[in-house]
Short mmCIF file of C-alpha atoms (C1' of nucleotides) in Angstrom, two decimals:
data_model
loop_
_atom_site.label_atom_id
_atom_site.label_comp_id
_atom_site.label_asym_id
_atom_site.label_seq_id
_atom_site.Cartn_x
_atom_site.Cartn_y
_atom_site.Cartn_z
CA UNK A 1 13.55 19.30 0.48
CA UNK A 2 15.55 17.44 3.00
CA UNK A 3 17.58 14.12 3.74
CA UNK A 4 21.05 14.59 6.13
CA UNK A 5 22.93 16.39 3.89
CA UNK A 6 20.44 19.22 3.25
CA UNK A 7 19.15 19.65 6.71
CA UNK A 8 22.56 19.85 7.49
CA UNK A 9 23.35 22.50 4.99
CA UNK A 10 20.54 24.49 6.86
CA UNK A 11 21.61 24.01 10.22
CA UNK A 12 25.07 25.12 9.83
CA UNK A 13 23.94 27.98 7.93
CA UNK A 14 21.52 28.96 10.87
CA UNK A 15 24.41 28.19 13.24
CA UNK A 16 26.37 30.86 11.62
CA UNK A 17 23.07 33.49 12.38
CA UNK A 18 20.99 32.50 15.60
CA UNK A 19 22.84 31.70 18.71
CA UNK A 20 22.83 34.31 20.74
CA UNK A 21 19.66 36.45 19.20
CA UNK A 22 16.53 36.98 21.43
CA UNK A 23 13.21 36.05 19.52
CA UNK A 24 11.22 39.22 19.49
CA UNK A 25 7.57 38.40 17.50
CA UNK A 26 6.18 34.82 15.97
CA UNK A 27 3.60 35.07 13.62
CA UNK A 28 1.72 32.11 12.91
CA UNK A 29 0.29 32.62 8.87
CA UNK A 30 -0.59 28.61 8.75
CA UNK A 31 -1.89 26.42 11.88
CA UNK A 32 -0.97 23.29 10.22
CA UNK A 33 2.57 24.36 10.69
CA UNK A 34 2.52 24.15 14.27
CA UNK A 35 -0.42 21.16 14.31
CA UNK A 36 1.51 19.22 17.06
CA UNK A 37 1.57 21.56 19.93
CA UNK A 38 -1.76 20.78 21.29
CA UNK A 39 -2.52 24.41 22.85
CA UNK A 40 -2.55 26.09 19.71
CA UNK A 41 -0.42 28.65 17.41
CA UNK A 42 -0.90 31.62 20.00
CA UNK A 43 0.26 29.44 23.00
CA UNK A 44 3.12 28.24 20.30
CA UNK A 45 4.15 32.40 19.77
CA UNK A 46 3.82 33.45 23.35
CA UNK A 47 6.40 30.87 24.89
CA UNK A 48 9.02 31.47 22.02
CA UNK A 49 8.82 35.34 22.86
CA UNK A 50 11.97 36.92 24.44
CA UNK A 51 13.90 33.39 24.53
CA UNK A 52 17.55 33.61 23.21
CA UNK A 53 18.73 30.67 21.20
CA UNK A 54 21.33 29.27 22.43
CA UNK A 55 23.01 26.59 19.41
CA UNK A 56 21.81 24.45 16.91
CA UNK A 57 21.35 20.88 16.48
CA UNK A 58 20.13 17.92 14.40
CA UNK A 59 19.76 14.27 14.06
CA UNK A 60 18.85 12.80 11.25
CA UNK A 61 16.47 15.15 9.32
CA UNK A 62 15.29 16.91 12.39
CA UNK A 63 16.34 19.70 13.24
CA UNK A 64 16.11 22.28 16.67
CA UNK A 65 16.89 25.15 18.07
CA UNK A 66 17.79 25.14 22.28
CA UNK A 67 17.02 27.63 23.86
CA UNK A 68 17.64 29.76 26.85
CA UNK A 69 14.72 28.11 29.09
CA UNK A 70 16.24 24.50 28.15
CA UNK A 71 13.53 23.86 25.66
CA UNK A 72 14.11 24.22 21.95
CA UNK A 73 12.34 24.92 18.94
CA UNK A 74 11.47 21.53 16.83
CA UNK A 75 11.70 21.34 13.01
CA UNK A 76 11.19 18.97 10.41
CA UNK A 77 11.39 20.21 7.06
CA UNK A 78 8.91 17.40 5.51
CA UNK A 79 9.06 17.30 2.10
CA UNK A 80 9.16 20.89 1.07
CA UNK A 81 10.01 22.88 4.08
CA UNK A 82 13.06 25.51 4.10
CA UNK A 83 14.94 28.12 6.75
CA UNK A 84 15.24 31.31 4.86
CA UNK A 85 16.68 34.38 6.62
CA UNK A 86 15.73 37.55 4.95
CA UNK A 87 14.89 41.00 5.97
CA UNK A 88 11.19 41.84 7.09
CA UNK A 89 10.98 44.35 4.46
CA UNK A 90 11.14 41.30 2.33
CA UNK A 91 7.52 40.33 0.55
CA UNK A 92 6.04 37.36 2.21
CA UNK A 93 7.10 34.30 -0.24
CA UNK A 94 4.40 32.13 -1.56
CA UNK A 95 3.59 29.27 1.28
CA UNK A 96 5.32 31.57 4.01
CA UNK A 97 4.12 29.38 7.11
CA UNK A 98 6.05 30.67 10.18
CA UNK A 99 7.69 34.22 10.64
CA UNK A 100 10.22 34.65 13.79
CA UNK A 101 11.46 38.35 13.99
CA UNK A 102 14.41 38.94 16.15
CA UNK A 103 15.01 41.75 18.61
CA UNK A 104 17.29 43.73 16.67
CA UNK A 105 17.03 45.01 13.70
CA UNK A 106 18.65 41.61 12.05
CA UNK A 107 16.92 39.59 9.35
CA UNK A 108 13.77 37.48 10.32
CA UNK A 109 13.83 33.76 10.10
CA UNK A 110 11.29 32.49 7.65
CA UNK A 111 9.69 29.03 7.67
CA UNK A 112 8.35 28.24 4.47
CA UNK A 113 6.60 24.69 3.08
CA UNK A 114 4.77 24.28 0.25
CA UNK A 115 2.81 21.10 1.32
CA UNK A 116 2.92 21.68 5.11
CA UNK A 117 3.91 17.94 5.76
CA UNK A 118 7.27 19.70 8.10
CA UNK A 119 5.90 21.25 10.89
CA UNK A 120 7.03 23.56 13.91
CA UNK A 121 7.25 22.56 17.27
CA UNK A 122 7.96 23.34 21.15
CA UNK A 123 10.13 20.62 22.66
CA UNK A 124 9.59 20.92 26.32
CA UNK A 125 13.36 20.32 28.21
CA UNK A 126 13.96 19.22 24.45
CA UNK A 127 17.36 21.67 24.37
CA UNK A 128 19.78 17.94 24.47
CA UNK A 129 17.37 15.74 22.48
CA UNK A 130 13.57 16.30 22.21
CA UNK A 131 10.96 13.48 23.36
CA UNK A 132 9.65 13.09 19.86
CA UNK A 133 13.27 12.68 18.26
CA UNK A 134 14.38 10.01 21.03
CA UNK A 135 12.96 7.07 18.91
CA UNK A 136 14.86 8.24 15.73
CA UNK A 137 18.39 6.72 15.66
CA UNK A 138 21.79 8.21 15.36
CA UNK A 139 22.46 9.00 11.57
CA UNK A 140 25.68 7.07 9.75
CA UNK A 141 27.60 10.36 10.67
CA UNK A 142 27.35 10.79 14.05
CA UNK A 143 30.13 9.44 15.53
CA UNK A 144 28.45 7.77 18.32
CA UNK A 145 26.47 6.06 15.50
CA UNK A 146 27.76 2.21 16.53
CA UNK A 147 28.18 -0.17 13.39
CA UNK A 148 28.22 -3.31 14.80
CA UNK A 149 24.47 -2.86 16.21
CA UNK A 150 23.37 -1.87 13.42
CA UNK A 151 24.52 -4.23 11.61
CA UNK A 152 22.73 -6.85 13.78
CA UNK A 153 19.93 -5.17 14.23
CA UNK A 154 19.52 -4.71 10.52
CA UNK A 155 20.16 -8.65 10.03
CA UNK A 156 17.71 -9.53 12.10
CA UNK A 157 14.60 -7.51 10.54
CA UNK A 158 12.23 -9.31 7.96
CA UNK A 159 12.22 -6.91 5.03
CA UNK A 160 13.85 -5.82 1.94
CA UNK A 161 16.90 -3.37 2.31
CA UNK A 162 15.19 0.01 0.73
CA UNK A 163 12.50 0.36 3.24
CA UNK A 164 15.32 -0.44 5.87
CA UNK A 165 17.14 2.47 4.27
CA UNK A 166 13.90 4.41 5.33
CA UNK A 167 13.30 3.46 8.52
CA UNK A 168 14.57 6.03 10.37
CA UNK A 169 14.50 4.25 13.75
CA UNK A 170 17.22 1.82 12.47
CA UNK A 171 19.48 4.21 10.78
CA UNK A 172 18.36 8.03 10.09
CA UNK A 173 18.94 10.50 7.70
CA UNK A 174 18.25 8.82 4.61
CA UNK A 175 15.48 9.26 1.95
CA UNK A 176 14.81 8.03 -1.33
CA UNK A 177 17.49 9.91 -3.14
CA UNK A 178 20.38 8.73 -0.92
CA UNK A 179 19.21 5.22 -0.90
CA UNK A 180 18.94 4.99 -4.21
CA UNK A 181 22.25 6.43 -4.62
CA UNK A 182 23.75 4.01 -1.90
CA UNK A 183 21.87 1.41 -3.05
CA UNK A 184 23.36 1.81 -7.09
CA UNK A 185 27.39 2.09 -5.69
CA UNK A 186 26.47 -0.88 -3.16
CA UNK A 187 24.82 -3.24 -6.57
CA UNK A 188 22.47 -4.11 -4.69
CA UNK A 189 18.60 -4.18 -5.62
CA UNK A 190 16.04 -2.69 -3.20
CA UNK A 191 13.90 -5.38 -2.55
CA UNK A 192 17.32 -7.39 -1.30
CA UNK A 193 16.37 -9.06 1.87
CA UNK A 194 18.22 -7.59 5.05
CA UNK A 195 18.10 -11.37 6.79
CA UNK A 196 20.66 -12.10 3.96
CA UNK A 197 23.27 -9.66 3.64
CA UNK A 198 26.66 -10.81 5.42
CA UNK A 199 28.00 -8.62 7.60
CA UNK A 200 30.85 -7.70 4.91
CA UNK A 201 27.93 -6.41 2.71
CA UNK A 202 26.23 -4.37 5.68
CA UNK A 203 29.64 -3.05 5.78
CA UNK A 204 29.94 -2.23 2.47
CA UNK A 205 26.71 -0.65 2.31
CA UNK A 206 27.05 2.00 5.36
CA UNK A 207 30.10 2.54 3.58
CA UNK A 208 28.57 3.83 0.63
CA UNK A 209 26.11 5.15 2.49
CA UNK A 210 28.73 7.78 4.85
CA UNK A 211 30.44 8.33 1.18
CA UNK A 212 27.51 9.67 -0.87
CA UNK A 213 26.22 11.35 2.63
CA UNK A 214 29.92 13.17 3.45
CA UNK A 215 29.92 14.50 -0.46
CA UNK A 216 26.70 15.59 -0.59
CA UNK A 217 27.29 17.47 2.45
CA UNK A 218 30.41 19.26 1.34
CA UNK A 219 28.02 19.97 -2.08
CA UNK A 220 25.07 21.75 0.04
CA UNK A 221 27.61 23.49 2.23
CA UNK A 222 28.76 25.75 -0.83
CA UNK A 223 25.28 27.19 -1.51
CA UNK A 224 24.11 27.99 1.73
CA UNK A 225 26.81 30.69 2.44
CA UNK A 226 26.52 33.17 -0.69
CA UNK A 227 24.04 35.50 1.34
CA UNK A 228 23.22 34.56 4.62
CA UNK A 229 19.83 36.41 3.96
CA UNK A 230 18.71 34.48 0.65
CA UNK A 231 19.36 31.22 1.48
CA UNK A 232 17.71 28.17 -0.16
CA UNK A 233 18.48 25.10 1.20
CA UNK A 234 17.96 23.58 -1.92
CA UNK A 235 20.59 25.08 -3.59
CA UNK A 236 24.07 23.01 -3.49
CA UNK A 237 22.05 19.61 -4.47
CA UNK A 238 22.35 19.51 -7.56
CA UNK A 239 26.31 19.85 -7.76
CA UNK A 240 26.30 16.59 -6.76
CA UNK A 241 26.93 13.55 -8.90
CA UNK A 242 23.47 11.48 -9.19
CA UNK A 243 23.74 8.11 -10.47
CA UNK A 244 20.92 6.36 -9.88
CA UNK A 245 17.79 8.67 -8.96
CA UNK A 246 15.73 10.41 -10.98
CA UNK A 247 18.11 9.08 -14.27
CA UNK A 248 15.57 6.64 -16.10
CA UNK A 249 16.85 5.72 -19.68
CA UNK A 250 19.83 7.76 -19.64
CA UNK A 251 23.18 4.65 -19.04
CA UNK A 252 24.69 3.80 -16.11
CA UNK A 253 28.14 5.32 -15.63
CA UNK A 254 29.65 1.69 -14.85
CA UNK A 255 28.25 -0.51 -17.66
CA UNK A 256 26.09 1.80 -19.58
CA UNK A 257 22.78 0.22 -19.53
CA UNK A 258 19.88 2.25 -19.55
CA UNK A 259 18.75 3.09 -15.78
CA UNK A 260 15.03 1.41 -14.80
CA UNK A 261 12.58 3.12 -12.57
CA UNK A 262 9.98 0.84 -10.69
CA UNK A 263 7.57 1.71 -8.76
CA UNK A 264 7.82 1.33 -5.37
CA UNK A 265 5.63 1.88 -1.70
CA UNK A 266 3.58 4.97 -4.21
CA UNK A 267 7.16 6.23 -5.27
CA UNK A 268 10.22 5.80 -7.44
CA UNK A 269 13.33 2.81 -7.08
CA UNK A 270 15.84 3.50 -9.66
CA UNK A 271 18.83 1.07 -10.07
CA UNK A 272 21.00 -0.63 -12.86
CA UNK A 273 19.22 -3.50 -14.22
CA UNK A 274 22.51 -5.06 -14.85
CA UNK A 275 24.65 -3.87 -11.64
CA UNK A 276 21.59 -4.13 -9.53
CA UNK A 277 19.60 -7.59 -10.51
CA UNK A 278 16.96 -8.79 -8.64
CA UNK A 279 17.90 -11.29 -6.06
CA UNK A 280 17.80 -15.08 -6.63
CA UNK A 281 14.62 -16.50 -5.37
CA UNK A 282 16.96 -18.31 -2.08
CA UNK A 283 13.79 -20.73 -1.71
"C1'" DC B 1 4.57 -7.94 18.46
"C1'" DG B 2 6.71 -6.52 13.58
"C1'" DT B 3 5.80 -5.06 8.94
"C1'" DT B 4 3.10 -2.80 5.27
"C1'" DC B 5 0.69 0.87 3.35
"C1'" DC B 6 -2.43 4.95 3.46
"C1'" DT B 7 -2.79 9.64 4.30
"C1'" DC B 8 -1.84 14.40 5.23
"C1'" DC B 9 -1.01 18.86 1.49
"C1'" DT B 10 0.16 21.94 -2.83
"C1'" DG B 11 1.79 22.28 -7.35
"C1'" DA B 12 4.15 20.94 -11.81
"C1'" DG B 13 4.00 18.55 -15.91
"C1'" DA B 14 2.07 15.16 -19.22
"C1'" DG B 15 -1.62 13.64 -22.03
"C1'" DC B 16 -6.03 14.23 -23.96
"C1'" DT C 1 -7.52 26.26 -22.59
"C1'" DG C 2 -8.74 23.25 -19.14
"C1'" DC C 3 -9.52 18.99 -17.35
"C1'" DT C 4 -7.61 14.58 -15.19
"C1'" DC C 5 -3.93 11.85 -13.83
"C1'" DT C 6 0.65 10.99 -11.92
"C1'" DC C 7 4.40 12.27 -9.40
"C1'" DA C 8 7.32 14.82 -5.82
"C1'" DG C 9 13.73 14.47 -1.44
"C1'" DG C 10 8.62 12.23 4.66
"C1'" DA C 11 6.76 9.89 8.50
"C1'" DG C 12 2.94 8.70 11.89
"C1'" DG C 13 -0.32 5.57 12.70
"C1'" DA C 14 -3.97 2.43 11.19
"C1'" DA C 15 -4.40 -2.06 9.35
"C1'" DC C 16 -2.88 -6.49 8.78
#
DNA sequence: CGTTCCTCCTGAGAGC
DNA sequence: TGCTCTCAGGAGGAAC
């Protein structure tokens, strides 16, 4: 259930387990899991057979594997998708989608999604940076992630600053939790037009944003570790300090008015009514 | 071209 | 209880 700091969470906790092992067996239990590689699930299982992964990596909230032939297993977690290592004696969990056994006698790697929006995939020469994660930009903590462009790129779009937030090709890693949450320590309201923040606000805002991202990180990072075999990446999320999402009617910890939810794009926008108003009509 | 919004799924919880 | 409705941390692509 994954923005940054989640499918973060996971990768370091895989980084910690993988490199090095040789993928013995994939079993494919759900095609829908590996819908995007065109040749099918058994074409998907027979080139991941007897590669070593070699490291981990992410941007944004993908995630992959490279491997030893230069390609890499592709991941995005969707909505409800999670990395569990556990041993194969292990019953299958409930929407257990994609089994990878190892050549030992190690734990298997378990991909498991409820709604089967994440998916599986095999990124051709995609060990540096898959083709279909090169149009997703650098997330607010990578530290090649360059401010200034951003900030004018952002300035220049015609749309209100949430669904910025959520565009992942302008800034990635974020989802509706974290924007919400950058959004409430930033007072600003979602449907703030992007054309008019200043550049001291933009600022501001990415500020914010790398703050709630950083903590939430060091939050998730606590839960993966307790067995490397039962991990949820779920786990350290709720340690952290929500102010904003999910909070309707209960006061906001600055002035203590009661949190609104609107709805928004067929989802939730939470915010302060009094921290965050509305912008001014400007015309 | 840029921006908006529908859709792909399964399941939990509320209300009747 | 069982039905219907709404909602859920995402993102590609059709529609405008």
């Amino acid at each position: 259930m994954p923005e940054l700091p989640e499918v973060e969470t996971i990768r370091a906790g895989l980084d910690r387990w993988l490199p090095g092992r040789s993928i013995a067996d994939v079993e494919v239990l759900h095609p829908r899991s590996v819908r995007n590689h065109e040749p099918g699930p058994d074409h998907f299982a027979s080139l991941l057979r007897g590669r070593t992964i070699t490291g981990t990596a992410r941007r944004g909230k993908y995630l992959w594997l490279p491997l030893d032939s230069g390609d890499a297993l592709l991941c995005h977690l969707g909505m409800s998708g999670q990395f569990l290592l556990k041993g194969a004696d292990e019953p299958a969990d409930k929407h257990l989608r994609v089994r990878l056994s190892f050549a030992d006698d190690q734990p298997e790697l378990r991909f498991v999604d409820q709604r089967i929006f994440g998916y599986l995939d095999y990124a051709d020469g995609g060990a540096d940076l898959p083709a279909s994660v090169a149009h997703i930009a650098r997330d607010p903590l990578d530290p090649l992630f360059d401010d200034a462009e951003y900030s004018a790129r952002l300035r220049r779009k015609r749309t209100e600053v949430k669904r910025s937030l959520l565009d992942q090709t302008l800034i990635s890693g974020i989802g509706n939790i974290y924007a919400d949450e950058a959004l409430w320590r930033s007072r600003l309201h979602w449907s703030h037009p992007v054309a008019e923040l200043t550049e001291e606000q933009v600022a501001e805002l990415l500020g914010h944003i790398r703050d709630v991202l950083a903590e939430a990180v060091v939050q998730g990072g606590t839960s993966f570790d307790s067995q490397y075999v039962n991990v949820n990446g779920q786990g350290g999320y709720f340690s952290l300090v929500i102010n904003a999402y999910g909070r309707e009617g209960e006061p906001c910890k600055r002035c203590g008015d009661p949190i609104r939810r609107e709805p928004w794009m067929n989802r939730s926008a939470y915010s302060c009514p009094t921290c965050q108003p509305p912008p001014a009509a400007t015309r």
